[in-house]
mmCIF file of C-alpha atoms in Angstrom:
data_model
loop_
_atom_site.group_PDB
_atom_site.id
_atom_site.type_symbol
_atom_site.label_atom_id
_atom_site.label_comp_id
_atom_site.label_asym_id
_atom_site.label_seq_id
_atom_site.Cartn_x
_atom_site.Cartn_y
_atom_site.Cartn_z
ATOM 1 C CA MET A 1 -26.515 -103.281 194.580
ATOM 2 C CA CYS A 2 -29.241 -104.121 192.127
ATOM 3 C CA TRP A 3 -31.670 -101.744 190.608
ATOM 4 C CA SER A 4 -35.115 -102.771 192.180
ATOM 5 C CA ALA A 5 -35.958 -105.150 195.289
ATOM 6 C CA THR A 6 -36.953 -108.058 193.069
ATOM 7 C CA ALA A 7 -33.537 -107.991 191.225
ATOM 8 C CA ASP A 8 -31.842 -107.630 194.505
ATOM 9 C CA LEU A 9 -33.657 -110.725 195.987
ATOM 10 C CA VAL A 10 -33.456 -112.665 192.914
ATOM 11 C CA ALA A 11 -29.777 -112.183 192.033
ATOM 12 C CA GLY A 12 -28.862 -112.425 195.893
ATOM 13 C CA THR A 13 -30.608 -116.116 195.903
ATOM 14 C CA GLY A 14 -28.635 -117.276 193.033
ATOM 15 C CA VAL A 15 -25.161 -116.014 194.405
ATOM 16 C CA ALA A 16 -25.700 -117.376 197.803
ATOM 17 C CA ALA A 17 -26.621 -120.717 195.817
ATOM 18 C CA VAL A 18 -23.455 -120.187 194.200
ATOM 19 C CA GLY A 19 -21.780 -119.720 197.328
ATOM 20 C CA VAL A 20 -23.283 -123.081 198.820
ATOM 21 C CA ALA A 21 -21.648 -124.936 195.843
ATOM 22 C CA CYS A 22 -18.405 -123.291 196.453
ATOM 23 C CA VAL A 23 -18.403 -124.307 200.289
ATOM 24 C CA ALA A 24 -19.326 -127.734 199.265
ATOM 25 C CA ARG A 25 -16.518 -128.146 196.691
ATOM 26 C CA VAL A 26 -13.603 -127.124 198.826
ATOM 27 C CA ARG A 27 -11.722 -129.714 200.611
ATOM 28 C CA ARG A 28 -9.349 -127.924 202.762
ATOM 29 C CA SER A 29 -10.622 -125.863 205.786
ATOM 30 C CA ARG A 30 -8.122 -123.026 204.871
ATOM 31 C CA ASP A 31 -10.030 -122.470 201.505
ATOM 32 C CA ARG A 32 -13.525 -122.280 203.217
ATOM 33 C CA PRO A 33 -13.554 -118.599 204.431
ATOM 34 C CA LEU A 34 -12.895 -117.375 200.495
ATOM 35 C CA ALA A 35 -15.288 -120.029 199.138
ATOM 36 C CA ALA A 36 -17.993 -118.820 201.578
ATOM 37 C CA LEU A 37 -17.623 -115.098 200.058
ATOM 38 C CA PRO A 38 -20.528 -115.661 197.650
ATOM 39 C CA LEU A 39 -22.721 -116.684 200.678
ATOM 40 C CA LEU A 40 -22.031 -113.253 202.145
ATOM 41 C CA LEU A 41 -22.376 -111.324 198.952
ATOM 42 C CA GLY A 42 -25.767 -112.763 198.450
ATOM 43 C CA ALA A 43 -26.833 -112.096 201.939
ATOM 44 C CA HIS A 44 -25.867 -108.450 201.395
ATOM 45 C CA GLN A 45 -28.134 -108.219 198.262
ATOM 46 C CA ILE A 46 -31.006 -109.990 200.115
ATOM 47 C CA VAL A 47 -30.583 -107.376 202.982
ATOM 48 C CA GLU A 48 -30.751 -104.635 200.166
ATOM 49 C CA SER A 49 -34.055 -106.035 199.046
ATOM 50 C CA MET A 50 -35.228 -105.180 202.378
ATOM 51 C CA VAL A 51 -33.729 -101.479 202.205
ATOM 52 C CA TRP A 52 -35.723 -101.046 198.850
ATOM 53 C CA GLU A 53 -38.967 -102.356 200.467
ATOM 54 C CA ALA A 54 -38.475 -100.010 203.489
ATOM 55 C CA GLY A 55 -38.138 -97.101 201.100
ATOM 56 C CA GLY A 56 -34.609 -96.375 202.346
ATOM 57 C CA GLY A 57 -34.092 -94.622 205.476
ATOM 58 C CA SER A 58 -32.164 -95.490 208.402
ATOM 59 C CA GLY A 59 -33.778 -98.736 209.608
ATOM 60 C CA PRO A 60 -31.893 -101.980 210.797
ATOM 61 C CA ALA A 61 -31.651 -103.394 206.939
ATOM 62 C CA THR A 62 -29.653 -100.083 206.294
ATOM 63 C CA VAL A 63 -27.220 -100.733 209.145
ATOM 64 C CA VAL A 64 -26.555 -104.395 208.393
ATOM 65 C CA TRP A 65 -25.868 -103.441 204.861
ATOM 66 C CA ALA A 66 -23.301 -100.979 205.857
ATOM 67 C CA VAL A 67 -21.759 -103.280 208.142
ATOM 68 C CA ILE A 68 -21.443 -105.919 205.620
ATOM 69 C CA ALA A 69 -20.270 -103.644 202.639
ATOM 70 C CA LEU A 70 -17.858 -101.582 204.673
ATOM 71 C CA PRO A 71 -16.098 -103.057 207.789
ATOM 72 C CA LEU A 72 -16.829 -106.923 207.159
ATOM 73 C CA LEU A 73 -15.703 -107.098 203.581
ATOM 74 C CA ALA A 74 -12.660 -104.744 204.138
ATOM 75 C CA VAL A 75 -11.386 -107.646 206.790
ATOM 76 C CA TRP A 76 -13.090 -110.715 205.510
ATOM 77 C CA VAL A 77 -11.651 -110.912 202.114
ATOM 78 C CA PRO A 78 -7.811 -110.277 203.162
ATOM 79 C CA VAL A 79 -8.153 -112.769 205.878
ATOM 80 C CA ALA A 80 -9.800 -115.324 203.488
ATOM 81 C CA VAL A 81 -6.956 -114.540 200.931
ATOM 82 C CA VAL A 82 -4.347 -115.152 203.595
ATOM 83 C CA CYS A 83 -5.774 -118.429 204.543
ATOM 84 C CA ALA A 84 -5.766 -120.052 200.910
ATOM 85 C CA ALA A 85 -2.799 -118.399 199.531
ATOM 86 C CA PRO A 86 0.288 -120.564 199.078
ATOM 87 C CA ARG A 87 2.561 -120.378 201.704
ATOM 88 C CA GLN A 88 5.401 -118.387 199.706
ATOM 89 C CA ALA A 89 2.632 -115.797 199.086
ATOM 90 C CA ARG A 90 1.491 -114.891 202.729
ATOM 91 C CA ARG A 91 4.402 -112.777 203.588
ATOM 92 C CA GLY A 92 3.295 -110.238 200.839
ATOM 93 C CA LEU A 93 -0.122 -110.324 202.190
ATOM 94 C CA VAL A 94 0.460 -108.875 205.719
ATOM 95 C CA LEU A 95 0.511 -105.244 204.334
ATOM 96 C CA PRO A 96 -3.136 -105.807 202.678
ATOM 97 C CA LEU A 97 -4.470 -107.785 206.114
ATOM 98 C CA ALA A 98 -3.178 -105.158 208.272
ATOM 99 C CA VAL A 99 -4.449 -102.374 206.356
ATOM 100 C CA GLY A 100 -7.875 -104.255 206.175
ATOM 101 C CA VAL A 101 -8.039 -104.643 209.766
ATOM 102 C CA LEU A 102 -7.163 -100.950 210.526
ATOM 103 C CA THR A 103 -9.539 -99.575 207.791
ATOM 104 C CA GLY A 104 -12.374 -102.249 209.170
ATOM 105 C CA ALA A 105 -11.811 -100.899 212.736
ATOM 106 C CA VAL A 106 -12.193 -97.044 211.622
ATOM 107 C CA LEU A 107 -15.475 -98.258 209.284
ATOM 108 C CA VAL A 108 -17.023 -100.098 212.577
ATOM 109 C CA TYR A 109 -16.690 -96.709 214.623
ATOM 110 C CA ALA A 110 -18.239 -94.798 211.851
ATOM 111 C CA VAL A 111 -20.896 -97.119 211.485
ATOM 112 C CA ALA A 112 -21.728 -97.553 215.342
ATOM 113 C CA THR A 113 -21.456 -93.759 215.977
ATOM 114 C CA GLY A 114 -22.701 -91.831 213.046
ATOM 115 C CA PRO A 115 -26.075 -91.985 211.266
ATOM 116 C CA VAL A 116 -26.081 -94.407 208.327
ATOM 117 C CA THR A 117 -29.208 -93.508 205.952
ATOM 118 C CA ALA A 118 -30.401 -94.845 202.556
ATOM 119 C CA GLU A 119 -32.043 -92.830 199.714
ATOM 120 C CA ILE A 120 -33.734 -94.513 196.800
ATOM 121 C CA ARG A 121 -32.920 -92.741 193.686
ATOM 122 C CA GLY A 122 -34.229 -93.976 190.621
ATOM 123 C CA ARG A 123 -32.915 -97.260 190.041
ATOM 124 C CA THR A 124 -29.943 -97.127 192.533
ATOM 125 C CA VAL A 125 -29.904 -96.591 196.286
ATOM 126 C CA GLY A 126 -27.383 -94.164 197.778
ATOM 127 C CA TYR A 127 -25.986 -94.513 201.156
ATOM 128 C CA ALA A 128 -24.590 -92.110 203.494
ATOM 129 C CA VAL A 129 -22.073 -92.655 206.351
ATOM 130 C CA ASP A 130 -20.255 -89.971 208.099
ATOM 131 C CA LEU A 131 -16.462 -90.614 207.497
ATOM 132 C CA SER A 132 -13.472 -88.624 207.998
ATOM 133 C CA HIS A 133 -10.898 -88.730 205.427
ATOM 134 C CA PRO A 134 -13.115 -90.692 202.838
ATOM 135 C CA GLN A 135 -10.411 -90.983 200.110
ATOM 136 C CA LEU A 136 -7.761 -92.445 202.490
ATOM 137 C CA LEU A 137 -10.390 -95.098 203.673
ATOM 138 C CA VAL A 138 -11.169 -95.753 199.985
ATOM 139 C CA ALA A 139 -7.659 -96.249 199.213
ATOM 140 C CA GLY A 140 -7.212 -98.686 202.310
ATOM 141 C CA TYR A 141 -10.420 -100.641 201.236
ATOM 142 C CA LEU A 142 -9.065 -101.447 197.928
ATOM 143 C CA LEU A 143 -5.839 -102.251 198.884
ATOM 144 C CA ALA A 144 -7.176 -104.594 201.385
ATOM 145 C CA THR A 145 -9.476 -106.338 199.156
ATOM 146 C CA VAL A 146 -8.385 -106.041 195.428
ATOM 147 C CA GLY A 147 -4.745 -105.707 196.348
ATOM 148 C CA SER A 148 -4.881 -108.912 198.431
ATOM 149 C CA LEU A 149 -6.148 -110.799 195.421
ATOM 150 C CA LEU A 150 -3.645 -109.571 193.060
ATOM 151 C CA LEU A 151 -0.804 -110.436 195.507
ATOM 152 C CA SER A 152 -2.242 -113.914 196.233
ATOM 153 C CA GLY A 153 0.280 -115.959 194.271
ATOM 154 C CA ASP A 154 -2.794 -117.633 192.624
ATOM 155 C CA ARG A 155 -3.415 -117.083 189.024
ATOM 156 C CA ARG A 156 -7.323 -117.419 189.344
ATOM 157 C CA LEU A 157 -7.427 -115.235 192.170
ATOM 158 C CA VAL A 158 -5.245 -112.700 190.630
ATOM 159 C CA VAL A 159 -7.983 -112.923 187.398
ATOM 160 C CA LEU A 160 -10.649 -112.380 190.031
ATOM 161 C CA GLY A 161 -8.840 -109.171 191.450
ATOM 162 C CA ILE A 162 -8.579 -108.020 187.935
ATOM 163 C CA VAL A 163 -12.244 -108.555 187.364
ATOM 164 C CA VAL A 164 -13.227 -106.797 190.651
ATOM 165 C CA ALA A 165 -11.000 -103.925 189.901
ATOM 166 C CA VAL A 166 -12.311 -103.328 186.504
ATOM 167 C CA GLY A 167 -16.040 -104.187 187.405
ATOM 168 C CA ALA A 168 -16.035 -102.033 190.273
ATOM 169 C CA LEU A 169 -15.033 -98.964 188.380
ATOM 170 C CA VAL A 170 -17.800 -99.555 185.701
ATOM 171 C CA CYS A 171 -20.287 -100.297 188.459
ATOM 172 C CA TRP A 172 -19.224 -97.063 190.445
ATOM 173 C CA ALA A 173 -19.392 -94.887 187.024
ATOM 174 C CA LEU A 174 -23.044 -96.102 186.532
ATOM 175 C CA TRP A 175 -24.010 -95.686 190.324
ATOM 176 C CA ARG A 176 -22.520 -92.209 190.323
ATOM 177 C CA LEU A 177 -24.473 -91.285 187.195
ATOM 178 C CA GLU A 178 -27.503 -92.567 189.089
ATOM 179 C CA PHE A 179 -28.512 -94.622 185.860
ATOM 180 C CA VAL A 180 -28.543 -98.055 187.223
ATOM 181 C CA SER A 181 -26.967 -100.259 189.974
ATOM 182 C CA THR A 182 -25.220 -103.209 188.708
ATOM 183 C CA TRP A 183 -23.122 -104.308 191.370
ATOM 184 C CA CYS A 184 -25.086 -107.424 191.831
ATOM 185 C CA ALA A 185 -23.997 -108.217 188.132
ATOM 186 C CA LEU A 186 -20.290 -107.773 189.578
ATOM 187 C CA ALA A 187 -21.001 -110.065 192.632
ATOM 188 C CA ALA A 188 -22.409 -112.667 190.359
ATOM 189 C CA VAL A 189 -19.322 -112.670 188.005
ATOM 190 C CA CYS A 190 -17.181 -112.868 190.831
ATOM 191 C CA SER A 191 -19.042 -115.723 192.461
ATOM 192 C CA VAL A 192 -18.788 -117.711 189.298
ATOM 193 C CA VAL A 193 -15.127 -117.187 189.041
ATOM 194 C CA LEU A 194 -14.750 -118.488 192.780
ATOM 195 C CA LEU A 195 -16.767 -121.468 191.834
ATOM 196 C CA GLY A 196 -14.100 -122.236 189.119
ATOM 197 C CA TRP A 197 -11.223 -121.505 191.768
ATOM 198 C CA THR A 198 -13.037 -124.030 194.131
ATOM 199 C CA GLY A 199 -13.214 -126.660 191.497
ATOM 200 C CA ALA A 200 -9.458 -126.114 190.694
ATOM 201 C CA ARG A 201 -8.090 -126.446 194.481
ATOM 202 C CA PRO A 202 -6.122 -129.601 195.388
ATOM 203 C CA VAL A 203 -7.421 -132.188 197.415
ATOM 204 C CA PRO A 204 -5.670 -132.817 200.677
ATOM 205 C CA LEU A 205 -3.520 -136.178 200.944
ATOM 206 C CA GLU A 206 -4.707 -138.584 203.206
ATOM 207 C CA VAL A 207 -2.101 -139.639 205.812
ATOM 208 C CA ARG A 208 -2.730 -143.231 206.937
ATOM 209 C CA PRO A 209 -1.186 -144.913 209.969
#
């Protein structure tokens, strides 16, 4: 996600700290899964710092990285969005959620049964997982994650979905060129957007007897 072990470690710690602030700010339990997303992203970057230190390969850090990046996020994001979305928007989120669960199940199988390897390529890390129909899985992954944000019915989450879509395209292009990995910067920007979202969330009314 970042261009070196040190960058991953520093960025991951910072993003996780934003995640702690996000979770501390929300007052409704159904907002917590989405507020905790920066914690997951920060942990993901810290795990990748271990992949850098190991020189890539197929060790435990590589497998943990793949589990978070592939099946876990494919399910976590749409579930979290459904929990936080306004009631009137939830029906439209059924499709992204179902696609996320199905995509996550296929990715779990791929990670569990196939070799997962990482290769250091200059200032990037290349990961290899044996996937059947990868284009279809990528489409399902994007529908589950970006699609759920865009259909959330929450203006700030729609903005987050646009940021993720545009940022992911730029980061993917830089990563494919093996120029530099900038996914950690995207994770940081998304975490700051979520911090703003948590600050704008309504406080639940207290019901007194």
